[in-house]
Amino acid sequence: MRIVIDCDKLIERKDLRRDVMRKREKTKQCHPIPPTPPPPFKQTFLQTLLQFKILKFGTFTLKSGRQSPYFFNAGLFNTGTLLTSLGAAYANTIHTSTNLPPFDVIFGPAYKGIPLATVALAKLYELAPERYGDVGYAFDRKEVKDHGEGGRMVGMELKGKRVLVVDDVITAGTAIRGAVSDIAEAGGTVVGIVGSAIMEVKKEMGVEVLAILTLDDLIVGVTDEGDRERMLEYRRKYRAIEE
C-alpha cells in the first residue's frame, strides 16, 4: 500500500495552527485577566504611601543599577501614625503568610531594619499575643563595640534560633547577604525574609521571601495610566528575575 503525503497541505496546516496561536496570544494581551485586588490591609497601606508621597513614580536608578519606575522611601515614615501603619503592614504580611515557617527572633539589619523589626514585632504581638509574645528581636551594629557588652549583635541571642529578617527595600541583596552571613556566624538560621519591596533575591536565598507590597499590588493600586504602563513594562522585562 502506497501512502502519498501532500507536503503543501502539511505546511498549510502548520501555518494555520501558528496563526491561531498568534491570535490567542494577541487576545490575551488585549484582554488580560483582571488582576486580583490586594487584601484590605494592603489597599489601606498603599493609600497611605500615595497620600504622603512615600511611594513615588518616575525613573529611579537602584543600587543594583537597574532602572525602576517606582521608589519606596521608608525613611519618610517619620511620625507615630506612619510608623504604626508601616508596622501593621509588616505584621499583617507575616501573620497572614501560609508559607513562612515558625521563627524565634525577628532580626533588623542596621540601620533601617532596626525600627522595622521593632515595630513589626510590636504589631504582631497586638495581632496574636499568645503566638508572638515570646518571639524576640535583635539587630546588628555597623561597627563592633569594644566597650560595655561589646560585640556587634544586640537583643536576643541568635544561637540555635530560627530567624526572620525584616528590612527595607531589598534590591541587589547585598545588605541581606551580609545579614544572613552574620546571623549564621552568630549561630542562628534564617528561615525567611520580609521587605517593603523585593527585587532580585528570591531565587538565591533558599528561604521564603515576602514583600509587604508586590509589583502586582502596585499595578492594581496605581491610578495614573502612564505609571501603570511603565510598571507593566518593568514587569515584562524583569519577571523572570523576580520569580
Short mmCIF file of C-alpha atoms in Angstrom, two decimals:
data_model
loop_
_atom_site.label_atom_id
_atom_site.label_comp_id
_atom_site.label_asym_id
_atom_site.label_seq_id
_atom_site.Cartn_x
_atom_site.Cartn_y
_atom_site.Cartn_z
CA MET A 1 0.00 0.00 0.00
CA ARG A 2 1.44 3.32 -1.02
CA ILE A 3 0.90 6.41 1.17
CA VAL A 4 1.14 9.77 -0.54
CA ILE A 5 1.93 12.77 1.67
CA ASP A 6 0.87 16.16 0.42
CA CYS A 7 3.63 18.43 1.81
CA ASP A 8 1.84 21.57 0.71
CA LYS A 9 -1.20 20.67 2.84
CA LEU A 10 1.01 19.89 5.87
CA ILE A 11 2.70 23.25 5.58
CA GLU A 12 -0.69 24.92 5.18
CA ARG A 13 -1.97 23.25 8.38
CA LYS A 14 1.12 24.30 10.33
CA ASP A 15 0.68 27.88 9.16
CA LEU A 16 -2.98 27.76 10.19
CA ARG A 17 -2.10 26.49 13.67
CA ARG A 18 0.53 29.20 14.01
CA ASP A 19 -2.00 31.87 13.06
CA VAL A 20 -4.47 30.54 15.62
CA MET A 21 -1.82 30.62 18.38
CA ARG A 22 -0.86 34.17 17.47
CA LYS A 23 -4.47 35.30 17.60
CA ARG A 24 -4.91 33.69 21.03
CA GLU A 25 -1.78 35.42 22.35
CA LYS A 26 -2.92 38.76 20.95
CA THR A 27 -6.30 38.31 22.60
CA LYS A 28 -4.62 37.68 25.95
CA GLN A 29 -2.59 40.87 25.59
CA CYS A 30 -5.57 42.98 24.55
CA HIS A 31 -7.93 41.46 27.11
CA PRO A 32 -5.78 40.39 30.07
CA ILE A 33 -7.28 38.52 33.01
CA PRO A 34 -8.40 41.14 35.55
CA PRO A 35 -5.89 41.25 38.44
CA THR A 36 -6.97 40.14 41.88
CA PRO A 37 -7.31 43.13 44.25
CA PRO A 38 -4.86 43.02 47.17
CA PRO A 39 -6.25 42.33 50.66
CA PRO A 40 -7.74 45.29 52.57
CA PHE A 41 -4.66 45.88 54.73
CA LYS A 42 -2.53 46.29 51.60
CA GLN A 43 -5.05 48.64 49.98
CA THR A 44 -5.09 50.82 53.10
CA PHE A 45 -1.31 50.83 53.28
CA LEU A 46 -0.96 51.71 49.60
CA GLN A 47 -3.27 54.70 50.03
CA THR A 48 -1.07 55.89 52.90
CA LEU A 49 2.03 55.59 50.72
CA LEU A 50 0.45 57.63 47.95
CA GLN A 51 -1.06 60.24 50.26
CA PHE A 52 2.25 61.02 51.97
CA LYS A 53 4.36 60.58 48.80
CA ILE A 54 6.37 57.77 50.34
CA LEU A 55 5.86 55.82 47.14
CA LYS A 56 6.98 57.81 44.13
CA PHE A 57 6.75 57.07 40.43
CA GLY A 58 9.22 58.11 37.75
CA THR A 59 12.63 56.76 36.76
CA PHE A 60 14.97 55.77 39.58
CA THR A 61 18.37 54.09 39.48
CA LEU A 62 18.59 51.38 42.12
CA LYS A 63 21.72 50.21 43.93
CA SER A 64 21.86 47.25 41.55
CA GLY A 65 21.99 49.64 38.58
CA ARG A 66 18.52 48.67 37.43
CA GLN A 67 16.14 51.40 36.30
CA SER A 68 12.92 51.23 38.31
CA PRO A 69 9.63 53.06 37.58
CA TYR A 70 8.92 53.49 41.30
CA PHE A 71 10.76 54.19 44.54
CA PHE A 72 9.76 53.35 48.10
CA ASN A 73 11.35 55.65 50.70
CA ALA A 74 10.91 54.04 54.12
CA GLY A 75 12.78 56.95 55.71
CA LEU A 76 9.65 59.07 55.28
CA PHE A 77 7.78 57.01 57.88
CA ASN A 78 8.77 59.67 60.38
CA THR A 79 5.68 60.11 62.58
CA GLY A 80 3.97 57.86 65.07
CA THR A 81 0.96 57.43 62.79
CA LEU A 82 3.03 56.50 59.74
CA LEU A 83 5.35 54.19 61.68
CA THR A 84 2.34 52.39 63.12
CA SER A 85 0.93 51.98 59.60
CA LEU A 86 4.24 50.54 58.41
CA GLY A 87 4.47 48.15 61.34
CA ALA A 88 0.92 46.96 60.70
CA ALA A 89 1.74 46.24 57.05
CA TYR A 90 4.77 44.15 58.02
CA ALA A 91 2.86 42.38 60.79
CA ASN A 92 -0.13 41.52 58.59
CA THR A 93 2.14 40.27 55.80
CA ILE A 94 3.93 37.98 58.24
CA HIS A 95 0.84 36.87 60.14
CA THR A 96 -1.25 36.04 57.05
CA SER A 97 1.51 34.19 55.20
CA THR A 98 0.92 30.47 54.86
CA ASN A 99 4.47 29.81 53.66
CA LEU A 100 6.62 31.28 56.42
CA PRO A 101 7.93 28.65 58.84
CA PRO A 102 7.90 29.28 62.61
CA PHE A 103 10.52 31.73 63.87
CA ASP A 104 12.02 32.62 67.25
CA VAL A 105 13.57 36.01 66.52
CA ILE A 106 12.89 38.96 64.23
CA PHE A 107 16.16 40.50 63.08
CA GLY A 108 16.56 44.03 61.71
CA PRO A 109 19.81 44.79 59.86
CA ALA A 110 21.32 48.20 60.68
CA TYR A 111 20.18 50.81 60.15
CA LYS A 112 16.68 50.99 58.68
CA GLY A 113 15.91 47.40 59.60
CA ILE A 114 16.19 48.16 63.33
CA PRO A 115 12.98 50.21 63.77
CA LEU A 116 11.21 47.99 61.22
CA ALA A 117 11.90 44.83 63.22
CA THR A 118 10.89 46.54 66.47
CA VAL A 119 7.57 47.95 65.26
CA ALA A 120 6.73 44.79 63.30
CA LEU A 121 7.11 42.62 66.39
CA ALA A 122 5.08 45.05 68.50
CA LYS A 123 2.23 44.91 65.96
CA LEU A 124 2.49 41.12 65.71
CA TYR A 125 2.01 40.93 69.49
CA GLU A 126 -1.14 43.05 69.14
CA LEU A 127 -2.47 40.67 66.48
CA ALA A 128 -1.78 37.44 68.38
CA PRO A 129 -0.11 37.82 71.81
CA GLU A 130 -0.27 34.10 72.53
CA ARG A 131 1.63 33.37 69.31
CA TYR A 132 4.21 36.16 69.29
CA GLY A 133 4.62 37.04 72.97
CA ASP A 134 7.84 35.06 73.33
CA VAL A 135 9.32 35.97 69.96
CA GLY A 136 12.47 38.02 70.41
CA TYR A 137 14.10 40.71 68.33
CA ALA A 138 17.70 41.53 67.55
CA PHE A 139 19.78 43.79 65.36
CA ASP A 140 23.38 44.37 64.45
CA ARG A 141 25.76 47.31 64.63
CA LYS A 142 27.73 48.58 61.69
CA GLU A 143 30.86 48.55 63.84
CA VAL A 144 31.96 46.20 66.62
CA LYS A 145 31.51 47.79 70.05
CA ASP A 146 34.68 47.44 72.14
CA HIS A 147 33.22 48.53 75.48
CA GLY A 148 30.20 47.70 77.62
CA GLU A 149 28.63 44.45 76.43
CA GLY A 150 30.78 44.61 73.29
CA GLY A 151 30.22 42.80 70.02
CA ARG A 152 28.04 43.60 67.00
CA MET A 153 24.77 41.87 67.89
CA VAL A 154 22.17 43.43 70.18
CA GLY A 155 18.99 41.85 71.56
CA MET A 156 18.03 38.20 71.86
CA GLU A 157 20.87 35.73 71.40
CA LEU A 158 20.71 34.11 67.96
CA LYS A 159 22.48 30.85 68.69
CA GLY A 160 20.18 27.94 67.89
CA LYS A 161 17.34 30.29 66.91
CA ARG A 162 15.16 30.43 63.79
CA VAL A 163 15.46 33.98 62.49
CA LEU A 164 13.11 36.09 60.35
CA VAL A 165 14.90 39.03 58.73
CA VAL A 166 12.90 42.25 58.32
CA ASP A 167 14.35 45.03 56.18
CA ASP A 168 13.61 47.98 53.91
CA VAL A 169 13.66 47.76 50.10
CA ILE A 170 15.76 44.78 49.01
CA THR A 171 17.32 45.43 45.60
CA ALA A 172 20.61 43.75 44.74
CA GLY A 173 20.51 41.92 48.09
CA THR A 174 23.98 43.00 49.25
CA ALA A 175 22.86 44.02 52.75
CA ILE A 176 20.67 40.92 53.13
CA ARG A 177 23.53 38.60 52.18
CA GLY A 178 25.65 40.28 54.84
CA ALA A 179 22.89 39.90 57.44
CA VAL A 180 22.39 36.21 56.59
CA SER A 181 26.14 35.64 56.95
CA ASP A 182 26.29 37.49 60.29
CA ILE A 183 23.30 35.56 61.65
CA ALA A 184 24.89 32.25 60.65
CA GLU A 185 28.14 33.32 62.31
CA ALA A 186 26.17 34.04 65.49
CA GLY A 187 24.67 30.54 65.38
CA GLY A 188 21.22 31.41 64.02
CA THR A 189 19.37 30.10 60.99
CA VAL A 190 17.49 32.43 58.65
CA VAL A 191 14.08 30.94 57.82
CA GLY A 192 12.53 33.89 55.99
CA ILE A 193 12.97 37.46 54.76
CA VAL A 194 10.38 40.24 54.62
CA GLY A 195 10.94 43.58 52.88
CA SER A 196 8.97 46.55 51.70
CA ALA A 197 9.84 45.60 48.11
CA ILE A 198 11.80 42.66 46.79
CA MET A 199 13.91 42.96 43.65
CA GLU A 200 16.49 40.29 42.94
CA VAL A 201 16.96 37.93 45.89
CA LYS A 202 14.08 35.46 45.65
CA LYS A 203 15.89 32.70 43.80
CA GLU A 204 19.20 32.64 45.57
CA MET A 205 18.31 32.81 49.28
CA GLY A 206 16.72 29.40 49.59
CA VAL A 207 14.10 30.67 52.08
CA GLU A 208 10.66 32.25 51.84
CA VAL A 209 10.96 35.90 50.75
CA LEU A 210 7.93 38.18 51.13
CA ALA A 211 7.16 41.78 50.20
CA ILE A 212 4.62 43.87 52.07
CA LEU A 213 3.68 45.22 48.63
CA THR A 214 4.38 43.36 45.40
CA LEU A 215 4.72 44.84 41.94
CA ASP A 216 1.30 43.39 41.10
CA ASP A 217 -0.19 45.19 44.13
CA LEU A 218 1.22 48.48 42.86
CA ILE A 219 -0.03 47.90 39.32
CA VAL A 220 -3.56 47.28 40.63
CA GLY A 221 -3.47 50.22 43.04
CA VAL A 222 -1.92 52.98 40.92
CA THR A 223 -4.35 55.40 39.28
CA ASP A 224 -2.17 57.06 36.65
CA GLU A 225 -2.23 55.12 33.38
CA GLY A 226 1.27 56.24 32.43
CA ASP A 227 2.71 54.99 35.72
CA ARG A 228 0.81 51.72 35.33
CA GLU A 229 2.12 51.16 31.81
CA ARG A 230 5.73 51.79 32.94
CA MET A 231 5.31 49.23 35.73
CA LEU A 232 3.77 46.72 33.33
CA GLU A 233 6.78 47.17 31.04
CA TYR A 234 9.09 46.77 34.05
CA ARG A 235 7.30 43.55 34.99
CA ARG A 236 7.55 42.20 31.45
CA LYS A 237 11.28 42.92 31.44
CA TYR A 238 12.20 41.57 34.86
CA ARG A 239 9.53 39.00 35.75
CA ALA A 240 11.88 36.07 35.08
CA ILE A 241 14.32 37.51 37.65
CA GLU A 242 11.66 38.30 40.22
CA GLU A 243 10.07 34.84 40.32
#
